[in-house]
Each structure stands twice: as structure tokens, then as C-alpha cells.
Coordinates of C-alpha atoms in Angstrom, one line a residue:
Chain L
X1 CA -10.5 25.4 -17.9
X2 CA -8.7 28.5 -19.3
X3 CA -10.8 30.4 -21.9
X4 CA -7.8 31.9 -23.2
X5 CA -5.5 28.7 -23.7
X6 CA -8.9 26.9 -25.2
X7 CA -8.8 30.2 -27.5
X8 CA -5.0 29.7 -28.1
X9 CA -5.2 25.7 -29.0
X10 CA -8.3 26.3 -31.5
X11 CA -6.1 29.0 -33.4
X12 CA -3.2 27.0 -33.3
X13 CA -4.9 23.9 -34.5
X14 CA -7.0 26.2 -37.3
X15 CA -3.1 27.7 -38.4
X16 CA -2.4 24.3 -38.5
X17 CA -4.5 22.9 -41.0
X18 CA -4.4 25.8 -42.9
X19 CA -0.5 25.6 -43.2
X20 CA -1.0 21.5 -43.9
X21 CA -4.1 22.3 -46.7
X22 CA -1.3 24.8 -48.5
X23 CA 1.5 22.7 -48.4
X24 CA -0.6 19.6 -49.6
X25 CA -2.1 21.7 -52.4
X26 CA 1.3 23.6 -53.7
X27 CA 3.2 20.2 -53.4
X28 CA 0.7 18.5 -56.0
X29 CA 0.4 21.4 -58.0
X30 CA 4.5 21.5 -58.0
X31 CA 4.6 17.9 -58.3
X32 CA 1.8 17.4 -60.9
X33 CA 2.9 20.2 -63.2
X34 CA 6.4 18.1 -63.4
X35 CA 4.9 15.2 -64.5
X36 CA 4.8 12.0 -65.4
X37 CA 1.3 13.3 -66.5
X38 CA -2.1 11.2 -66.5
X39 CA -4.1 12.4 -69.4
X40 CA -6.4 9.5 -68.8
X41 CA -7.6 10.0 -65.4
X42 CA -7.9 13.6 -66.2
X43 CA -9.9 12.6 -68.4
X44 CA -12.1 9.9 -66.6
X45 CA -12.1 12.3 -63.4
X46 CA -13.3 14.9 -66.5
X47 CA -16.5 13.2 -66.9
X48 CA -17.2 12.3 -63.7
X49 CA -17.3 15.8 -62.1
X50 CA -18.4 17.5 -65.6
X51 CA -20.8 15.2 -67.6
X52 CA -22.3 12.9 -63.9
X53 CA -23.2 16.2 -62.8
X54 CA -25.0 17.9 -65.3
X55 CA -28.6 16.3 -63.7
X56 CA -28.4 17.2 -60.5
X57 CA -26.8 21.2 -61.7
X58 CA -29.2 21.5 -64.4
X59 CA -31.9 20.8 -62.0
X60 CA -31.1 23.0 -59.4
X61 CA -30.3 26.1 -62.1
X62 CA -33.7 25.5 -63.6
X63 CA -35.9 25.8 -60.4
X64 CA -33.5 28.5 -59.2
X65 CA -34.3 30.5 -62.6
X66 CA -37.9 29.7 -62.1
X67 CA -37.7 30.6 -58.5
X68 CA -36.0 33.5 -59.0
X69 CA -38.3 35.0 -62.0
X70 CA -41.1 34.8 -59.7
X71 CA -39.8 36.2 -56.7
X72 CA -38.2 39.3 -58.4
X73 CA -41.7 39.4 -59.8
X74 CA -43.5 39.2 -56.8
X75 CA -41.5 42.1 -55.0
X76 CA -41.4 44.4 -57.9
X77 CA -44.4 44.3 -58.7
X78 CA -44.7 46.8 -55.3
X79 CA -43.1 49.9 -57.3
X80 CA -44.0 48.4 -60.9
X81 CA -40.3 47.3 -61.6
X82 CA -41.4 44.2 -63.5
X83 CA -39.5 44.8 -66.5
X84 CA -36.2 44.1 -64.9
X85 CA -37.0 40.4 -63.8
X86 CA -35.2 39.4 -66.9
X87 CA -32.1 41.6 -66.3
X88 CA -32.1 40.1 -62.5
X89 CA -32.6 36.9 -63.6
X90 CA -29.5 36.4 -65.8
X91 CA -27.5 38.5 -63.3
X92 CA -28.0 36.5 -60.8
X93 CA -27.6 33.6 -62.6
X94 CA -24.3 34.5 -63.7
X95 CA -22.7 36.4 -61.4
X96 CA -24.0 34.3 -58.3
X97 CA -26.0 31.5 -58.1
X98 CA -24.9 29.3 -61.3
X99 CA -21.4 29.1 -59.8
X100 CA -22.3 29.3 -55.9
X101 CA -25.4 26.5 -56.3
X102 CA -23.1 24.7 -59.0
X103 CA -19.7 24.5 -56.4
X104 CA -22.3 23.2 -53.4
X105 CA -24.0 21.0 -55.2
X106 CA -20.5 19.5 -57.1
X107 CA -19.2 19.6 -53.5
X108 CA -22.0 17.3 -51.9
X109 CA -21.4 14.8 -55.0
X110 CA -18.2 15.0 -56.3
X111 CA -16.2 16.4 -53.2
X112 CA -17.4 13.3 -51.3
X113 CA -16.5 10.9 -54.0
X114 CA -13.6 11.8 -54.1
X115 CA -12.8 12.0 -50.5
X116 CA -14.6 8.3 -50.2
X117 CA -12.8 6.8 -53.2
X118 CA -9.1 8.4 -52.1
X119 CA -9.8 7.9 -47.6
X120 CA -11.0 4.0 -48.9
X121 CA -7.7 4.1 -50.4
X122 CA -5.4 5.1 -47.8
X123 CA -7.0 2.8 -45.2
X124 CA -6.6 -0.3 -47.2
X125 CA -2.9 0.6 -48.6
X126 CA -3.7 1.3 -51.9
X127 CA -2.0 4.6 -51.4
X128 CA 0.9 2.7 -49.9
X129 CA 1.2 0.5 -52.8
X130 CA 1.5 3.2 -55.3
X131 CA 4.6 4.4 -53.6
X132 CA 5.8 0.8 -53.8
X133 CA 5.4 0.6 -57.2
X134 CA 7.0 4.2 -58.1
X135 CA 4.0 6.2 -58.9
X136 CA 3.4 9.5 -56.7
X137 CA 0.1 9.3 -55.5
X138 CA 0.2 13.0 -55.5
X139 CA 1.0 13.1 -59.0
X140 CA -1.4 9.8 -60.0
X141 CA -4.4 10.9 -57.6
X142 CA -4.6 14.2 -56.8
X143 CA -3.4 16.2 -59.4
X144 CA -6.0 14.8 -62.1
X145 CA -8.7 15.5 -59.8
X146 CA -7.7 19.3 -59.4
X147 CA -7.1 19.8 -63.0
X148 CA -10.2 18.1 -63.8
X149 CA -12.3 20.3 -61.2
X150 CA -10.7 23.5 -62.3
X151 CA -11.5 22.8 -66.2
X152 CA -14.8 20.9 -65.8
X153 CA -16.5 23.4 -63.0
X154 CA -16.9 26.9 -65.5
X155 CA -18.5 24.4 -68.2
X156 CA -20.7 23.2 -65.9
X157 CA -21.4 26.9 -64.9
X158 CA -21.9 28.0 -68.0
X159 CA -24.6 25.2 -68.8
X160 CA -26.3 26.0 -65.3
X161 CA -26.5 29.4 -66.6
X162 CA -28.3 28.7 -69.7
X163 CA -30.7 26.2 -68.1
X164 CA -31.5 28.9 -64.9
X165 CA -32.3 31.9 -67.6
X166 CA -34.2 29.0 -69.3
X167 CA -36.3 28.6 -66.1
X168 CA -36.5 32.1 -65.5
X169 CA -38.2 33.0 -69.5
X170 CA -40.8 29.9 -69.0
X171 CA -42.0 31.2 -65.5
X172 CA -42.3 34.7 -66.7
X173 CA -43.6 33.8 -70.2
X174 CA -45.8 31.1 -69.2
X175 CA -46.9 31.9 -65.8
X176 CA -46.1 36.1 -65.6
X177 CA -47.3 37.0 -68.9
X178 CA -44.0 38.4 -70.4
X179 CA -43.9 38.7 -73.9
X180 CA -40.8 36.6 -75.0
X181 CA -39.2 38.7 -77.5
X182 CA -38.6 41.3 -74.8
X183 CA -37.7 39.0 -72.4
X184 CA -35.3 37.5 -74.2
X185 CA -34.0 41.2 -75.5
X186 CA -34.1 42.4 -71.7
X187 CA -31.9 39.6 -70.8
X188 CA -29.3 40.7 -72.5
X189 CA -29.7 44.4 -72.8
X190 CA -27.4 44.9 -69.6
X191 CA -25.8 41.5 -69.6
X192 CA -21.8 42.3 -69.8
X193 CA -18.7 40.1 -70.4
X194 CA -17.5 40.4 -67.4
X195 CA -21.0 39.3 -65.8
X196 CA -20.4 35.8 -67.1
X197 CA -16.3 36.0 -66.9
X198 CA -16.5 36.8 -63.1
X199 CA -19.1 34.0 -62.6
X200 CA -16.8 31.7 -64.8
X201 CA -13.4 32.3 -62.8
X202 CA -15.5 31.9 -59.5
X203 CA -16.5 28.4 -61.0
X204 CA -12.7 27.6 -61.7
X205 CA -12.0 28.9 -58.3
X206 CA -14.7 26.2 -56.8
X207 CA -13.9 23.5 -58.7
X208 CA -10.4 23.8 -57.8
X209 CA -11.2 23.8 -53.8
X210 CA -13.6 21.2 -54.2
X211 CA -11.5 18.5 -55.4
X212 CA -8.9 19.9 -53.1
X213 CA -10.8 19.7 -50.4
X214 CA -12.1 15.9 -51.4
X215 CA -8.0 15.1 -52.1
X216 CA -6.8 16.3 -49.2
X217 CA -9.4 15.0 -46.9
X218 CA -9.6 11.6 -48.3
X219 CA -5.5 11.6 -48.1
X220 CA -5.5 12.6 -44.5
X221 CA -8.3 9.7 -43.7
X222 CA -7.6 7.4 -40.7
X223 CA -8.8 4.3 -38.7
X224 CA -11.6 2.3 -40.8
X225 CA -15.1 2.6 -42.2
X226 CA -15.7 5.9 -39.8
X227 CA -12.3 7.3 -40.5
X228 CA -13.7 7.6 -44.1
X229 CA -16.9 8.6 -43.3
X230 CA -15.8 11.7 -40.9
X231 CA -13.1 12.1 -43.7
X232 CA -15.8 12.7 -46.4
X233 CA -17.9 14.7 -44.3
X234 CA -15.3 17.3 -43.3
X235 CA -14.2 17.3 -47.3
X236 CA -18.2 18.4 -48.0
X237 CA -18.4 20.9 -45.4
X238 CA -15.0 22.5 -45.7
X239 CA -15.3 22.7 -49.6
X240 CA -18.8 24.6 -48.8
X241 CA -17.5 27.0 -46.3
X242 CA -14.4 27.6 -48.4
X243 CA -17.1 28.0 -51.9
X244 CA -19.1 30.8 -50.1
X245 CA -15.3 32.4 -48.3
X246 CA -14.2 32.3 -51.7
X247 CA -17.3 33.6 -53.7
X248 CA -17.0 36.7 -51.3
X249 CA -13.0 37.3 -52.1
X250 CA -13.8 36.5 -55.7
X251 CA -16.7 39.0 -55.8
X252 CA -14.5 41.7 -54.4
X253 CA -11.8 41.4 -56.7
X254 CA -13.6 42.0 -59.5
X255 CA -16.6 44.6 -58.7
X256 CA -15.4 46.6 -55.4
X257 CA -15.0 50.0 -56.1
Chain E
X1 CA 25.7 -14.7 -45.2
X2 CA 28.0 -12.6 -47.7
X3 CA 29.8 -9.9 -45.9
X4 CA 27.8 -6.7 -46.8
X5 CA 24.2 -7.7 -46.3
X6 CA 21.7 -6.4 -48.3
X7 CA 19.8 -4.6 -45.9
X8 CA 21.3 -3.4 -42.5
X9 CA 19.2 -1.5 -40.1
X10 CA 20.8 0.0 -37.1
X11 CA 19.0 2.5 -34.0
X12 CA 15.7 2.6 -36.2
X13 CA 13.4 4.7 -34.1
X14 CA 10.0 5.6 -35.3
X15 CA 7.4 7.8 -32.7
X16 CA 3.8 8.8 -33.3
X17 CA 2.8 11.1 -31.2
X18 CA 3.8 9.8 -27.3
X19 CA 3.8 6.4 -28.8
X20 CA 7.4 5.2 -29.4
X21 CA 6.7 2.1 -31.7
X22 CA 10.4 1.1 -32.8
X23 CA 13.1 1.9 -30.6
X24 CA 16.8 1.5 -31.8
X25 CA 16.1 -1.4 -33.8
X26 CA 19.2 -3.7 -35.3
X27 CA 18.6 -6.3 -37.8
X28 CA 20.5 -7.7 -40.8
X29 CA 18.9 -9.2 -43.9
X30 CA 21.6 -11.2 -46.1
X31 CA 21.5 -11.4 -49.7
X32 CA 19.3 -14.5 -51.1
X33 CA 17.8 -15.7 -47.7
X34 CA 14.5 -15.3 -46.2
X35 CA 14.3 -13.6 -43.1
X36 CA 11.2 -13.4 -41.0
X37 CA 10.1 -11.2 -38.5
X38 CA 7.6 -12.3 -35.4
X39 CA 5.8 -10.4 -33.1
X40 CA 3.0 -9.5 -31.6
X41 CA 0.1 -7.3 -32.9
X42 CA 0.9 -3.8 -32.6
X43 CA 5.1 -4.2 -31.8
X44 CA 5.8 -2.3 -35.2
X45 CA 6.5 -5.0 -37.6
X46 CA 4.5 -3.0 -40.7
X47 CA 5.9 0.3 -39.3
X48 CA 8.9 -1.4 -40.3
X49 CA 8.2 -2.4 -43.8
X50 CA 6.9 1.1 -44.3
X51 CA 10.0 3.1 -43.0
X52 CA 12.2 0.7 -45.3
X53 CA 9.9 1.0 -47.9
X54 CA 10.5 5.3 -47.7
X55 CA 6.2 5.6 -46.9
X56 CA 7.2 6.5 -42.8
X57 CA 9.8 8.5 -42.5
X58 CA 11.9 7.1 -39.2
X59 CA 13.0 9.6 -36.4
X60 CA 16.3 8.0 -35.9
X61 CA 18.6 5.4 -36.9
X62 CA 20.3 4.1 -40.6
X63 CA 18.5 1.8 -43.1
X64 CA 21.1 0.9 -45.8
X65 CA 20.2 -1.4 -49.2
X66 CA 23.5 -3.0 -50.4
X67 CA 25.5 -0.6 -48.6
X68 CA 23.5 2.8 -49.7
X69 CA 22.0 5.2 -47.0
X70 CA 18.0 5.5 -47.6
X71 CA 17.7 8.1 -44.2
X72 CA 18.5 11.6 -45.5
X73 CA 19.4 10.0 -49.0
X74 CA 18.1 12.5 -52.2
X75 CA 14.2 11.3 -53.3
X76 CA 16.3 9.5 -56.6
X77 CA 18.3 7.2 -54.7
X78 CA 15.3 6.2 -52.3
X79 CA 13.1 5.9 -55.5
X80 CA 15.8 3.6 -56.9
X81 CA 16.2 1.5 -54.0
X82 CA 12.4 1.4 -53.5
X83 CA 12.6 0.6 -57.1
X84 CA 14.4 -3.0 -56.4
X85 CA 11.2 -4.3 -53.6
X86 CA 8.3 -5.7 -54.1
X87 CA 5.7 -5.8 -51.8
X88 CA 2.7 -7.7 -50.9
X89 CA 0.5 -5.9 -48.6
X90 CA -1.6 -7.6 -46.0
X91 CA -5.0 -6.7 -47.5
X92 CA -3.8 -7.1 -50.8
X93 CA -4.0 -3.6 -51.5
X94 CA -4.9 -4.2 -55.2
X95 CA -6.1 -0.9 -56.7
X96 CA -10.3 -1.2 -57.1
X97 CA -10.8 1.0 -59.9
X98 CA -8.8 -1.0 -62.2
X99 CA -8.9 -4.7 -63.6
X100 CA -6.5 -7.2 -62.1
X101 CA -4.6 -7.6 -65.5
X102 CA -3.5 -3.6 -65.0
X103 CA -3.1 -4.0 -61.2
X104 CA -0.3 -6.7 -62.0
X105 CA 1.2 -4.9 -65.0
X106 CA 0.8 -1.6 -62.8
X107 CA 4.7 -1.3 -61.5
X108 CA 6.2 -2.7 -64.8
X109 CA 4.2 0.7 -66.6
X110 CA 4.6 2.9 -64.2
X111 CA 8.5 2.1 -64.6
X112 CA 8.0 1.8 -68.5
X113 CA 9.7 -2.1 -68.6
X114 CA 6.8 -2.7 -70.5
X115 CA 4.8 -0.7 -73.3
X116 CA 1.0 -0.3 -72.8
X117 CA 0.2 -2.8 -75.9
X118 CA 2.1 -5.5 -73.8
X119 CA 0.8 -5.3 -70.7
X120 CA -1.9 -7.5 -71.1
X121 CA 0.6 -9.9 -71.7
X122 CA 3.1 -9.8 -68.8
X123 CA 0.3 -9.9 -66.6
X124 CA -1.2 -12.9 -67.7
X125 CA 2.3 -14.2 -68.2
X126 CA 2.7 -12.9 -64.3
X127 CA -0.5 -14.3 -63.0
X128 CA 0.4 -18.0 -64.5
X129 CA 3.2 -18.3 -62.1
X130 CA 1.1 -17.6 -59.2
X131 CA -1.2 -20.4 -60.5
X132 CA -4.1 -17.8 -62.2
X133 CA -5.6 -18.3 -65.5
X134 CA -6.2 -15.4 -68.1
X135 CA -9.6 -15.6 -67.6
X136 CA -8.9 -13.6 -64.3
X137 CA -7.2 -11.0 -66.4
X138 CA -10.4 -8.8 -66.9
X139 CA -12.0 -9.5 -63.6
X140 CA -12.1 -6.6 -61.0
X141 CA -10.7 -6.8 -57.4
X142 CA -13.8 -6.9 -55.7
X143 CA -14.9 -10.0 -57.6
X144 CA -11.9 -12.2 -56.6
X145 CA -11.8 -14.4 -53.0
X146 CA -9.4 -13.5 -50.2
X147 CA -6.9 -16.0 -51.4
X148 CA -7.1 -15.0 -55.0
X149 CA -6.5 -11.2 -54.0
X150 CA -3.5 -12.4 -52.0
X151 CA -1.9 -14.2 -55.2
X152 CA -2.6 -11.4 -57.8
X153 CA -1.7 -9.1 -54.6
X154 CA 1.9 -11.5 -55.2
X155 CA 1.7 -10.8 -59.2
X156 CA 2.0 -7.6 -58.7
X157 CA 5.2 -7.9 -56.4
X158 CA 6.8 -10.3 -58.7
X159 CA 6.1 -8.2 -62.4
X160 CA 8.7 -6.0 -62.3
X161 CA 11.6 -8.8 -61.2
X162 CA 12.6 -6.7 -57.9
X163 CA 15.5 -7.9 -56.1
X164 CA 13.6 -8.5 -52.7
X165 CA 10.2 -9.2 -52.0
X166 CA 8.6 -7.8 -48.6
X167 CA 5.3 -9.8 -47.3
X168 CA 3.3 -8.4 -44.7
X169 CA 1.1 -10.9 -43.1
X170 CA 0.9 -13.0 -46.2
X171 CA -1.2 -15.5 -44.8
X172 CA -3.6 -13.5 -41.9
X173 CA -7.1 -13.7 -42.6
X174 CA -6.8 -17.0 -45.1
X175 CA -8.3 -20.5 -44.4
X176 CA -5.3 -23.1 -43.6
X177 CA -5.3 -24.4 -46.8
X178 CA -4.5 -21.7 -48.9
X179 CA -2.6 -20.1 -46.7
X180 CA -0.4 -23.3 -47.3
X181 CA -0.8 -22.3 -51.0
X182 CA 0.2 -19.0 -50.4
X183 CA 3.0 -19.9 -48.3
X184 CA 4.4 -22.8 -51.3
X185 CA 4.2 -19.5 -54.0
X186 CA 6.0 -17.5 -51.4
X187 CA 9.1 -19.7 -51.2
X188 CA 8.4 -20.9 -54.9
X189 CA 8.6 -17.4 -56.5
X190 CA 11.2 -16.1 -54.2
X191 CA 13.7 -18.8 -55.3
X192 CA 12.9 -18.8 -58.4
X193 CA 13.7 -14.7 -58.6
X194 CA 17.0 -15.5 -56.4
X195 CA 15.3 -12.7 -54.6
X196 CA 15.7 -12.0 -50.9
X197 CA 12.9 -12.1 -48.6
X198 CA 11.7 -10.0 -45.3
X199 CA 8.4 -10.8 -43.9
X200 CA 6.4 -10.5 -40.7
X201 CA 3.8 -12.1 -39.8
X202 CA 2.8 -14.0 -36.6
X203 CA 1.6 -16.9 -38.2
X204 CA 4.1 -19.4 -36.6
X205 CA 2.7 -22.3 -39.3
X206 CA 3.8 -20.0 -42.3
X207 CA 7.3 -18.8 -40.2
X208 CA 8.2 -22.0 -40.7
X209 CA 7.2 -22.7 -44.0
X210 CA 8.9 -19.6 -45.5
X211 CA 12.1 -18.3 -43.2
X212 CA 16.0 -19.4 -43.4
X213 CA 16.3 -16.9 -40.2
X214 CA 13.9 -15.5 -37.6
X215 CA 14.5 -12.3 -35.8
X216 CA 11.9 -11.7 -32.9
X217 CA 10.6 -7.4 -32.6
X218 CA 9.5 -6.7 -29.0
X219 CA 8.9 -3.5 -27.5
X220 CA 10.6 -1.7 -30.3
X221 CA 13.9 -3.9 -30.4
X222 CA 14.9 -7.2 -32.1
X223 CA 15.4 -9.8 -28.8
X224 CA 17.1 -12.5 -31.3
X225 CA 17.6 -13.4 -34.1
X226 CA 18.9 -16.6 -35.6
X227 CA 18.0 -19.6 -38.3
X228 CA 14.5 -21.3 -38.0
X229 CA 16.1 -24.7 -37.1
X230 CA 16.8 -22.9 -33.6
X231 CA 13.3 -21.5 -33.1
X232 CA 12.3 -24.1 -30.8
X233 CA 15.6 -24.2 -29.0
X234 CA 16.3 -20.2 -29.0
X235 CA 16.4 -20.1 -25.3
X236 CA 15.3 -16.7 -25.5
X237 CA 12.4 -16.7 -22.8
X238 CA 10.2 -13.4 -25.8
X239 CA 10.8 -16.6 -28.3
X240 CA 9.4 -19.4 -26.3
X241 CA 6.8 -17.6 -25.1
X242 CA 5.5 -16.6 -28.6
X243 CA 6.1 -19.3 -30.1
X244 CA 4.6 -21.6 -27.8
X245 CA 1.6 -19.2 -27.7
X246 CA 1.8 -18.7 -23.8
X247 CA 0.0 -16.3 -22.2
X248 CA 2.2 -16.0 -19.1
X249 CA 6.0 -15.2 -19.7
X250 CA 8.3 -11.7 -20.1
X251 CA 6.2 -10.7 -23.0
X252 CA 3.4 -8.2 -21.7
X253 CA -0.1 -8.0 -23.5
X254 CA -1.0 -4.6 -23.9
X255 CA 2.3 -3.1 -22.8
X256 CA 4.1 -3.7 -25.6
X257 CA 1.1 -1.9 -28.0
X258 CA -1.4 -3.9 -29.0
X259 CA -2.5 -2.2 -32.3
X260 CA -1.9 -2.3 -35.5
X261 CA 1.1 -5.0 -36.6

């Protein structure tokens, strides 16, 4: 077998998908923006992605926070830095891990879903019988789903963000000592709007490639029962790579010097 | 049959991949009737549906509804044509997420004949004249029998008043009595729309039941065509084969693609 043509058909089939992702997403985008408009599955796609996933988000922020106060106050301790744990906690929080825990974990629940409920879809001809009966399925099904992850993401961020400084100030009042006046007063002594904006467009940025990826995926599904479940698999996996790809471009844009 | 029929297919070819399913096919639906279309699994009979419906887009050939182009023809006129079908899907295809009452009245809001506050209405209205009470309004999809999906699957068709009703496999998968009952709605509902109808199946019991004409798809082609009353005389050796359910004759298994209808 030849390396280089084995090289050559991966790239080709990668360009591929790429060029099928961005014509799939700037079609319903196009389409979507057009209308007929569905405020009401917006809506219901709304709740699911923002208010089903506030247990399983909150959770994670919290015992990130917790996690985080004590191992920033484990390794300072070494050169008595102690007094920043707050200041690292809320950084981190905000300018990382709320939205970069918050896209994986939506992308395991939601981005599934989503691929699940819309591959089911297309291999029973639901998606066939919405054409039939003059409704885009682009416009019905997908564009809801990427409005609703690009809206309902940052608000989920911003609630992860409260809950993981949360965890952080009862570890290091409870547990570290800290007095919580300060801690709460060191928390935001270097905390700047742009801290929380970056982490907020990052979240925007996920949302929008989770349900993307879950859309596109699900839409692409074939065969039966398997065709789904390989279809939902590759919409959790591809929405995580493309969360920490983006995270990185994201980061750049707003703090390289 | 009236002199411009109301669909006319000419050279329809469809590929996937290496797979050339239809292959310059020719058939002629006239206004009013009920044409069905036999053949084996995997021949291309759904392809079919779908590249006349607009969801395949065909390689080749010419598709025209009372005289107007679909292939190549702006998204509007293909929306308007697609507009004027209704279509029962093999599985039903009846949307999961939402209760049978909206699944029926889907079409008629998507194409504003009806207002939201009426809906309810039509539906039930809809769902009487495929012999369902209102007390199946509410229900979801999943909790309705085979049968049951099938007629509300028929509902939904019938709602909007198209101009031609497409069936695909109306009958597959159903116990012999009610696919008798589905079969009487079929050719009840269909003349009592003055619709024309185009079905496949290869269910030679509801072929019968249902069709005026017959056209037989092999290997990508239609190999004849004609009224039911000459199905048993066709003298077309594909015909006699299939419809005597033979398994020696012209007509090779596996050759032709056995797949998906």
C-alpha cells in the first residue's frame, strides 16, 4: 500500500467533510435567517440545552472550583503565594474551564440528543416527510437548535462561573482557613470585563458547534439503529475536538500579544 | 387517459455511488387513475417517489407535473408542485415529538390553509375519514399500533386536499386484515379527493385492490405497463414471474439490487 496515496485520500476525505460541515452550516444559517421562523422550538430546544443542563454543569463547576482552590493551594503554598488562590480561582473559572468543562459536558448531553433525536429522524423518513409537507427541515430542525445553543451556552457559562468560584470560597473558607471577606474581595480585585466577556463569546462559540455538530451528524445518519449510534458518537467527539480547536483560536484572539 | 398526463417521466436515471438504481425510466401517470408500480425489493421503486417528490435529486432524465419541468426547475415551482402530493411513507413517518392531532394538521400549518386555533379541528375532522376517533387526537405516535400509524400516516396525506396521493408500501409490515382496511381507505379517499394515485408496493393482494394500471420497474427500467385486468395475461415473462411469485424466470435475485425498495 502506498503511504503517500493513503496520506492523499485521508486529506482529501478530511477537505471533504470540512467543505460538507460549512456548506451544511452557512445553508441553515442562510436559510434560517430567511425564515419562516420557529420561535417555539427555539424555545423548547432553549430549555433543553439551557435549563436540562444546569445539574450536570453546576456540578461539574462546583467540584472544579473546589478542586481548583485546593490545588492552587497546595502548590503555592511552596513560595507562600496563597493569597492568589482566589484570583486563580475565578480566572480560571472564567476565562477557561466554565466554558471548556460547560461545552464538553453540553456536548456529551445535548450534542448527542440532538444527533439521536435528528439521525432517528432521517432513518425513519421523518426528514423526508417534512419536505413533503413544505417545511425545510433545515429551517424547522436545525436552525432552532443552533440559535438555541448559541444563546443558551454563555448563560449556562455564566451560572457555571458562579457556582465554581462558589466551590472555590467553601474549600478555602472551610477547609484552607481563608477569611471570607478577603476572599471574596481578592476574587475580584483583578477580575476584568473582558475575563468574563472572552469566556462568554467562547461559550457562544461552543454552543454554536455543539448543536452543529449534533445537526449535522444526526442529518448525515445512515442505515438503522447503528447508523444512529455511530452518527451520535462522531457528533460527541467532533463537537469536543472542535470545543478545545476552538477554545485555542478563541483564546488567541482576544489575549495574544 | 386525457392527452397531457399528469405526470410524465422520461430517461430518469438516478446513481449512488457505482450503484445505478434507475436507469432511463419512462412511465406515464394520467389524471384521476391509480397507477401502481411492482417490483422487487431494492429495483428503485422509493428512489422513485423521492426524485418526484424533489428529496433525490435524479442524474438524468425529465419529470414533468401537468406539463411543468421539476429537473432544473427554480426551488418555487418544485415547492409548488411538491405542494399538490401527498404522501404516505412506508413506516409512517409520523413526527414523534409531536401528538397525532398536529402530525395531521402539520402540512395544512406549515402551508397556512389553516390557523393554529383550528387545527385541532381539521385534524380530527381528517382522522374521521380514515375511520379514527378524537380520542386519538392527543395520543403520541409511539402509542398507536402499526395499522393505526399507517391511517393517521394517510390523515396527514389527505389534510391539505393535494391533487395526488403517493403510497409507498402502504400495506408492508401489516397483518392481512388491515392491510385490507388500509387498502378500502386507499381507493376510498383517493376517489373521494378525485385525486390521482402512484404507489409501489409488492404486495400483489393490495395491487389489485388499489390500481387502474400497473407498470412493472426492473433493473432500472419500466418492462410494461398496462391496466390490472391484464396482469395475469401481460405476457411479459418480468410480470409472470412476479406475479406468480416464481423463483426461476428472467428476473435475477440479487442482480437486479436487492436492498432497499
Amino acid at each position: 500500500m502506498n503511504p503517500l496515496a493513503a496520506i492523499g485520500r485521508a486529506v482529501l476525505t478530511a477537505a471533504a467533510a470540512t467543505g460538507s460541515l460549512v456548506v451544511f452550516a452557512a445553508t441553515a444559517v442562510g436559510r434560517g435567517l430567511i425564515g419562516p421562523w420557529y420561535p417555539r422550538l427555539v424555545l423548547r430546544q432553549m430549555v433543553e440545552i439551557g435549563y436540562f443542563s444546569l445539574p450536570v454543569v453546576g456540578l461539574t463547576a462546583i467540584f472544579s472550583g473546589m478542586v481548583l482552590a485546593l490545588q492552587s493551594y497546595t502548590g503555592f503554598s511552596r513560595f507562600e503565594a496563597e493569597s492568589a488562590i482566589a484570583t486563580i480561582v475565578v480566572l480560571s473559572m472564567t476565562r477557561e474551564l466554565g466554558p471548556v468543562l460547560a461545552g464538553l459536558m453540553v456536548a456529551g448531553r445535548v450534542g448527542a440528543a440532538m444527533a439521536a433525536e435528528i439521525g432517528t429522524m432521517r432513518v425513519t423518513e421523518q426528514i423526508d416527510a417534512l419536505t413533503t409537507l413544505s417545511t425545510d427541515p433545515l429551517r424547522y430542525l436545525v436552525f432552532p437548535r443552533l440559535i438555541a445553543g448559541l444563546l443558551m451556552l454563555p448563560l449556562l457559562v455564566l451560572v457555571a462561573n458562579a457556582i465554581g468560584v462558589l466551590g472555590g470560597f467553601v474549600v478555602s473558607v472551610w477547609k484552607l482557613g481563608f477569611q471570607p471577606i478577603e476572599y471574596i474581595n481578592r476574587t475580584f480585585e483583578f477580575l476584568e470585563p473582558l475575563d468574563v466577556i472572552s469566556g462568554l463569546v467562547k461559550a457562544a462559540v461552543f454552543g454554536f458547534i455543539v448543536a452543529l455538530m449534533g445537526c449535522f451528524q444526526g442529518y448525515h445518519s445512515k442505515g438503522g439503529a447503528q447508523g444512529v449510534g455511530a452518527a451520535t458518537t462522531r457528533a460527541v467527539v467532533t463537537a469536543s475536538i472542535l470545543i478545545l480547536v476552538a477554545n485555542y483560536v478563541v483564546t488567541e484572539l482576544f489575549f495574544a500579544r | 387517459m386525457s392527452e397531457t398526463p399528469r405526470l410524465r417521466i422520461r430517461g430518469l436515471h438516478k446513481r449512488f455511488g457505482v450503484k445505478h438504481v434507475l436507469r432511463g425510466l419512462d412511465l406515464n401517470v394520467a389524471a384521476g387513475g391509480s397507477t401502481v408500480v411492482i417490483g422487487g425489493s431494492g429495483t428503485g421503486k422509493s428512489v422513485l417517489l423521492k426524485c418526484i417528490l424533489g428529496i433525490l435529486q435524479p442524474d438524468e432524465g425529465s419529470i414533468q407535473v401537468d406539463g411543468q419541468e421539476l429537473i432544473g426547475a427554480a426551488p418555487a415551482v418544485v415547492a409548488e408542485a411538491r405542494a399538490r402530493i401527498g404522501m404516505l411513507f412506508q413506516g409512517g413517518a409520523l413526527f414523534d415529538s409531536l401528538p397525532v392531532w398536529e402530525n395531521v394538521a402539520f402540512g395544512a400549518l406549515a402551508r397556512r390553509q389553516v390557523e393554529r386555533r383550528n387545527a385541532r379541528a381539521l385534524a380530527v375532522e381528517t382522522l374521521a375519514k380514515v375511520g379514527l376517533g378524537p380520542e386519538v387526537a392527543d395520543l403520541s405516535p409511539a402509542e398507536l399500533s402499526g395499522g393505526m400509524q399507517k391511517r393517521v400516516g394517510l390523515a396527514r396525506a389527505i389534510c391539505t386536499r393535494p391533487e395526488m396521493l403517493f403510497f409507498d408500501e402502504p400495506t408492508t409490515g401489516l397483518d392481512p386484515i388491515m392491510a385490507e382496511v388500509i387498502n378500502e381507505l386507499i381507493v376510498d379517499t383517493v376517489r373521494k379527493l378525485g385525486a390521482t394515485a402512484l404507489s409501489i408496493t409488492h404486495d400483489m393482494g393490495s395491487v389489485r385492490r388499489i390500481a387502474d394500471r400497473v407498470a412493472m420497474l426492473y433493473d432500472g427500467r419500466i418492462v410494461w405497463a398496462g391496466p390490472v385486468a391484464d396482469l395475469d395475461h401481460s405476457g411479459n415473462d418480468f410480470v409472470d414471474q412476479f406475479v406468480n411469485g416464481r423463483a426461476v424466470g428472467p428476473i435475477r435475485v440479487g442482480a437486479a439490487g436487492i436492498g432497499s425498495g
